[in-house]
PDB file of C-alpha atoms in Angstrom:
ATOM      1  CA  UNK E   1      19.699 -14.770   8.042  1.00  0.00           C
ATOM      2  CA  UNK E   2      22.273 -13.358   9.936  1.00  0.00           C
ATOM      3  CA  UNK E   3      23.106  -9.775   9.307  1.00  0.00           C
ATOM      4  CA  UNK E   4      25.122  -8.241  12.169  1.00  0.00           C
ATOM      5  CA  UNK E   5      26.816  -8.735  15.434  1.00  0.00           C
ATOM      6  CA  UNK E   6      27.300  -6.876  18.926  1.00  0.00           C
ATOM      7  CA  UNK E   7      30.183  -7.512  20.917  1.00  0.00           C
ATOM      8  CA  UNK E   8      31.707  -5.701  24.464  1.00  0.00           C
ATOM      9  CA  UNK E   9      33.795  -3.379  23.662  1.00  0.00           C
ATOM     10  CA  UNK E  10      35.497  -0.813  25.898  1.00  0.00           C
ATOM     11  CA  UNK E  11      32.521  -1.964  28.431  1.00  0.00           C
ATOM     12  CA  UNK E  12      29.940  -1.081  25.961  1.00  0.00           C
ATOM     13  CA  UNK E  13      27.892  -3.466  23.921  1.00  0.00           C
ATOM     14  CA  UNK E  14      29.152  -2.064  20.230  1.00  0.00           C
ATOM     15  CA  UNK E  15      28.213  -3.159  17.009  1.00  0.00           C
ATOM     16  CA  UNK E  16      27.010  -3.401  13.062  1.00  0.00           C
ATOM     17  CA  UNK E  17      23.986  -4.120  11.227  1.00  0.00           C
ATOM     18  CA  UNK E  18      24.679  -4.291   6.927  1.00  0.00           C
ATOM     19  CA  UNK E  19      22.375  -5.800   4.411  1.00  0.00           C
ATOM     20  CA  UNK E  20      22.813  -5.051   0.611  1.00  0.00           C
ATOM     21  CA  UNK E  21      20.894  -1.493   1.188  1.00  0.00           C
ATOM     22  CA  UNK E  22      21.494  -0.962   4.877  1.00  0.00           C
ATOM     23  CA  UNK E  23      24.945  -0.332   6.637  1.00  0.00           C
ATOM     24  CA  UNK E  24      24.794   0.782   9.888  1.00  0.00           C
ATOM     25  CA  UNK E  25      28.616   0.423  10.823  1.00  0.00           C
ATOM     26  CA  UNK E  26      28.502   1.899  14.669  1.00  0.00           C
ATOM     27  CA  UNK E  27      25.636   0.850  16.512  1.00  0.00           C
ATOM     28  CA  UNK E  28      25.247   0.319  20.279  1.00  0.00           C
ATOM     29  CA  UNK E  29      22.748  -1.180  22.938  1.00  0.00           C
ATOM     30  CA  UNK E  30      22.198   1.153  25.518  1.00  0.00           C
ATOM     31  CA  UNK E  31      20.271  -1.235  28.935  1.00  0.00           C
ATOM     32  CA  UNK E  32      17.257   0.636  29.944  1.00  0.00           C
ATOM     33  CA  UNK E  33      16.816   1.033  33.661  1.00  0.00           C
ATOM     34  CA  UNK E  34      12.736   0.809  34.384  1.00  0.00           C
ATOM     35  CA  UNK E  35      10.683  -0.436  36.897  1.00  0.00           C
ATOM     36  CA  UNK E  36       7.759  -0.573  34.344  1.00  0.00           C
ATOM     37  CA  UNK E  37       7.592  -4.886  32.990  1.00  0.00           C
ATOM     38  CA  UNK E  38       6.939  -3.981  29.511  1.00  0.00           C
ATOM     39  CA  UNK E  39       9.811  -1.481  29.141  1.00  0.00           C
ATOM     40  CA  UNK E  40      12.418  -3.094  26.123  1.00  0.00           C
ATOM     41  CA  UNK E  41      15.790  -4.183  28.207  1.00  0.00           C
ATOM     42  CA  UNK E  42      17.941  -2.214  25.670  1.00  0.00           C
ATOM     43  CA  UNK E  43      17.530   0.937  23.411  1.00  0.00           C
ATOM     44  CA  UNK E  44      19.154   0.464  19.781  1.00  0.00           C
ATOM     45  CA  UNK E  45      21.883   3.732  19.525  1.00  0.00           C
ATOM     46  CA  UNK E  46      23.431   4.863  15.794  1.00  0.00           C
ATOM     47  CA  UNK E  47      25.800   7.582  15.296  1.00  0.00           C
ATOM     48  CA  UNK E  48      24.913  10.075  13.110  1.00  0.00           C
ATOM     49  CA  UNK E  49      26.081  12.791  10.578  1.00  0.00           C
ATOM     50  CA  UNK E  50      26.571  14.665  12.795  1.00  0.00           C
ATOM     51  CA  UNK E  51      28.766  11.974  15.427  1.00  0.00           C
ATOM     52  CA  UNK E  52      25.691  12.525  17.646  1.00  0.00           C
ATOM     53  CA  UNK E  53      24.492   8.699  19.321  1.00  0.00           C
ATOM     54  CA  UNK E  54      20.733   8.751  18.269  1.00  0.00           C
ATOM     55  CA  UNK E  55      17.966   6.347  19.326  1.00  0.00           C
ATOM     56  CA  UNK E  56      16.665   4.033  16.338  1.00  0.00           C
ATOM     57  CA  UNK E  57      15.027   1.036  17.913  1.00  0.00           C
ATOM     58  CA  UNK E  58      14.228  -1.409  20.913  1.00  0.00           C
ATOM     59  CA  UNK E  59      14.476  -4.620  21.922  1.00  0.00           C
ATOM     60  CA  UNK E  60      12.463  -6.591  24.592  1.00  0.00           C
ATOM     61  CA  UNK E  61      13.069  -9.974  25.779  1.00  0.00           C
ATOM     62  CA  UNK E  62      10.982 -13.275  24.185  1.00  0.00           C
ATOM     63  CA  UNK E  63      11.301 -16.939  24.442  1.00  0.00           C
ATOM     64  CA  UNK E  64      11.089 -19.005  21.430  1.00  0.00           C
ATOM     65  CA  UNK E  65       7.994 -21.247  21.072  1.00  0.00           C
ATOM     66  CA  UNK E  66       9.290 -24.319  19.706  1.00  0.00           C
ATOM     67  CA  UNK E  67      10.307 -26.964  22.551  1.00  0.00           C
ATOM     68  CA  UNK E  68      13.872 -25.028  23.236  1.00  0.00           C
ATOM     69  CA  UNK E  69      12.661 -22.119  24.829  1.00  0.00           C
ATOM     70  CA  UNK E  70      15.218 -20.079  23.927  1.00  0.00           C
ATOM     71  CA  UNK E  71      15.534 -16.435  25.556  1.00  0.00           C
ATOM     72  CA  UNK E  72      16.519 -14.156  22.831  1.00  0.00           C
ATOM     73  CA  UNK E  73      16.236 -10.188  22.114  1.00  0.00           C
ATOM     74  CA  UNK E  74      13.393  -9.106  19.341  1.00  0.00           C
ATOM     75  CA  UNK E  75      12.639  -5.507  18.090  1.00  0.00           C
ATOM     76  CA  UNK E  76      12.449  -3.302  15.475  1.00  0.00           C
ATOM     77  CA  UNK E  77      15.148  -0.571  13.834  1.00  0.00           C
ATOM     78  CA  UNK E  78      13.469   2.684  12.288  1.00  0.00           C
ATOM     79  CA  UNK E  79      14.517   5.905  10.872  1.00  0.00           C
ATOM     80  CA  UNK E  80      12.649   8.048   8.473  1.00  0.00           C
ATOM     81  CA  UNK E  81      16.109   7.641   6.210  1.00  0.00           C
ATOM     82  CA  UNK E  82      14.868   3.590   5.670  1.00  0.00           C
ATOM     83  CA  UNK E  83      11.865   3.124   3.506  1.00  0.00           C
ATOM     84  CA  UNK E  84      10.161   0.749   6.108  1.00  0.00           C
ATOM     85  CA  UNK E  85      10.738  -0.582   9.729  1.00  0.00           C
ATOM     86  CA  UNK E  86      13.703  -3.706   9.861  1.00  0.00           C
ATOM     87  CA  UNK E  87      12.508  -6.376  12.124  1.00  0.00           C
ATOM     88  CA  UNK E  88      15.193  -7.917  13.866  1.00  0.00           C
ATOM     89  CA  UNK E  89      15.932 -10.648  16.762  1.00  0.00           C
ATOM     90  CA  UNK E  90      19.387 -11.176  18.728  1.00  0.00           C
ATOM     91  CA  UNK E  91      20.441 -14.120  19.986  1.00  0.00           C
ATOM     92  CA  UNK E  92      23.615 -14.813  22.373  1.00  0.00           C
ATOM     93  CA  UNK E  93      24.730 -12.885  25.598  1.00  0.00           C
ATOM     94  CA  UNK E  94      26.062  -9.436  27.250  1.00  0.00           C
ATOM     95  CA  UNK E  95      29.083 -11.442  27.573  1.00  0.00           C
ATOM     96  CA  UNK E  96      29.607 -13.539  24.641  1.00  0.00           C
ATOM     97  CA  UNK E  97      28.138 -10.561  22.153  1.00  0.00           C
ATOM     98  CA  UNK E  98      24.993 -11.271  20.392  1.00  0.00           C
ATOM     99  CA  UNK E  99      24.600 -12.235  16.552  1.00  0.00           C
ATOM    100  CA  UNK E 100      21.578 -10.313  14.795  1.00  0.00           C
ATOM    101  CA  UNK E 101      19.703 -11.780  12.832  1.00  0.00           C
ATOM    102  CA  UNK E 102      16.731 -10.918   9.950  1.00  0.00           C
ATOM    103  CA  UNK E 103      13.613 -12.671   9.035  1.00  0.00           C
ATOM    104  CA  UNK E 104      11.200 -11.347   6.337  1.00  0.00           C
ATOM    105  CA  UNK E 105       7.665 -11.721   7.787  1.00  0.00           C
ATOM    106  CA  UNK E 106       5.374 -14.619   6.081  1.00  0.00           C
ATOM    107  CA  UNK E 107       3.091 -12.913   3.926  1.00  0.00           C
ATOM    108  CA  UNK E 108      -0.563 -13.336   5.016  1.00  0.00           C
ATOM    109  CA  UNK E 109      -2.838 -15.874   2.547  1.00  0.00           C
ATOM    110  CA  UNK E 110      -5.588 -14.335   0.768  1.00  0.00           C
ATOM    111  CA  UNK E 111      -7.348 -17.560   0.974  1.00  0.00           C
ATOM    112  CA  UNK E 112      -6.898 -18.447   4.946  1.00  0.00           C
ATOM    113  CA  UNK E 113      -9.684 -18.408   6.931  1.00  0.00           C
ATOM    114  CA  UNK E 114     -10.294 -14.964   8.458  1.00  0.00           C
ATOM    115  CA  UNK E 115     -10.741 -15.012  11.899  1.00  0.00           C
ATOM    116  CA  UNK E 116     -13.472 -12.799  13.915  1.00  0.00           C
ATOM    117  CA  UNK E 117     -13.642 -11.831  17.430  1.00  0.00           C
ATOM    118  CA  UNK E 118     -17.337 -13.960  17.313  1.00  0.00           C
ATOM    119  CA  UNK E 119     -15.864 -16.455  15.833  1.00  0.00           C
ATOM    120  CA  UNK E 120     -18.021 -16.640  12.758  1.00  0.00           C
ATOM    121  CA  UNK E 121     -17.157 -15.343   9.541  1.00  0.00           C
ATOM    122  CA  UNK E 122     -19.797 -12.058   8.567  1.00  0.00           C
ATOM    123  CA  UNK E 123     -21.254 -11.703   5.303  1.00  0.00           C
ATOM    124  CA  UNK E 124     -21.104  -7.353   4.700  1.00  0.00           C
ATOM    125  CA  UNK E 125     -20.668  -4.861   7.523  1.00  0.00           C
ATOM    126  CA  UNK E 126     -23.645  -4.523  10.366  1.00  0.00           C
ATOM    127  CA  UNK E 127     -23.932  -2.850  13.613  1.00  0.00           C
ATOM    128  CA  UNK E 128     -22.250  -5.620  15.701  1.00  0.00           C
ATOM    129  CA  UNK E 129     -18.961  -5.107  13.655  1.00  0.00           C
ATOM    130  CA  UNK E 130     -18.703  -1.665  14.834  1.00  0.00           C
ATOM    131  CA  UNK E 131     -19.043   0.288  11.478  1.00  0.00           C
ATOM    132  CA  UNK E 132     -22.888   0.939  12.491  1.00  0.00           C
ATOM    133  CA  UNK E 133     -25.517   0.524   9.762  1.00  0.00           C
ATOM    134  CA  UNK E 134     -24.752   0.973   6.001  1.00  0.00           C
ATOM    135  CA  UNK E 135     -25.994   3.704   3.823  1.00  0.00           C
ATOM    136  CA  UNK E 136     -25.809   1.109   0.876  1.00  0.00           C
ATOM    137  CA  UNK E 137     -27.930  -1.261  -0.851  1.00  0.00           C
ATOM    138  CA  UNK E 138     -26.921  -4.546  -1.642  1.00  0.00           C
ATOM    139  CA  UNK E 139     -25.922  -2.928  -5.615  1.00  0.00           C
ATOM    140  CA  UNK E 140     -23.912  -0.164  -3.553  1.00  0.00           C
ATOM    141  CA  UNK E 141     -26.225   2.932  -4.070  1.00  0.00           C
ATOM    142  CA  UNK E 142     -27.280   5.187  -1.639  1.00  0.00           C
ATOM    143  CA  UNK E 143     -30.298   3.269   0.325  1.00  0.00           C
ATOM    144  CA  UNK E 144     -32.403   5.459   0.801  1.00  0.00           C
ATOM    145  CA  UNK E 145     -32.235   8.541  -1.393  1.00  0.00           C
ATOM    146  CA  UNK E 146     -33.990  11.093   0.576  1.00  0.00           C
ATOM    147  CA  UNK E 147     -31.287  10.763   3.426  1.00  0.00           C
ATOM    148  CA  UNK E 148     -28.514  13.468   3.142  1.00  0.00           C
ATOM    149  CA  UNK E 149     -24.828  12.552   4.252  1.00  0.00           C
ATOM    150  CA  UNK E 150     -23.685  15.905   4.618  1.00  0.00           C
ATOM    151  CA  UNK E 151     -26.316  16.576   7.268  1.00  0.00           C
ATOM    152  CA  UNK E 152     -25.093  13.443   9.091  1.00  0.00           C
ATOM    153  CA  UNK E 153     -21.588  13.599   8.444  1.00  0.00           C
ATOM    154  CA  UNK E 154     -19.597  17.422   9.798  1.00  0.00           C
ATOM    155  CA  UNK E 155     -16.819  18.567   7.482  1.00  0.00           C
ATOM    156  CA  UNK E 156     -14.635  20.992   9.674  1.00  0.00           C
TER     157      UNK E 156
END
């Protein structure tokens, strides 16, 4: 779903982003000059309140996986004003402006196989899942009941 556009404008990349609850009317894409390979190419700039630019996101450069391979922008706008992070990808050019678009992430199926790094699924928690061993039985009560947590566990 397409939700915004950039555009060059007065040699700046300038733009909007507006959903039902989001408009962000004055946005730009500031490049970001770095040696460092997993830097993001541009920083995502809002004015404020205040008419102050402010930094609200990043994008970094990806190739679709389907048989185009595309080269497109993908990051992420966030601001404690917006009640979670809005994923977003841009596709198009410096020169010919970019259109921005939205896609809500695929909820995760409670009934897909759950993959481990062993590659077989565990039954409980043990010491080779990192936890260590459990201070439960099998009915969830404390295993043994002369052990006390507090002794094992500080409380600063």
């Amino acid at each position: 779903m397409n939700i915004g556009e950039f555009a060059v404008g007065n040699g700046r990349l300038l733009g909007w982003i507006a959903t039902r609850t989001i408009d962000l009317p004055r946005l730009g894409l500031r490049k970001v000059e770095s040696s460092n390979e997993r830097a993001p190419l541009y920083e995502i700039l809002a004015l404020n309140v205040g008419n102050r630019w402010v930094q609200i996101g990043a994008l970094w450069e990806a190739v679709a996986k389907n048989s185009t391979g595309e080269v497109f922008l993908q990051g992420t706008i966030d601001d404690p004003s917006l009640a979670e992070p809005l994923p977003i990808a841009l596709f198009g050019s410096e020169t010919e402006g970019f259109r921005v678009a939205w896609r809500r992430p695929q909820p995760r199926d409670a009934f897909a196989p759950v993959s481990r790094g062993t590659g077989a699924r565990q039954e409980g928690r043990g010491a080779g899942d990192g936890f260590g061993e459990s201070t439960a039985d099998a009915g969830g009560r404390l295993a043994d009941a002369n052990r006390d947590l507090e002794d094992e566990i500080p409380f600063a």
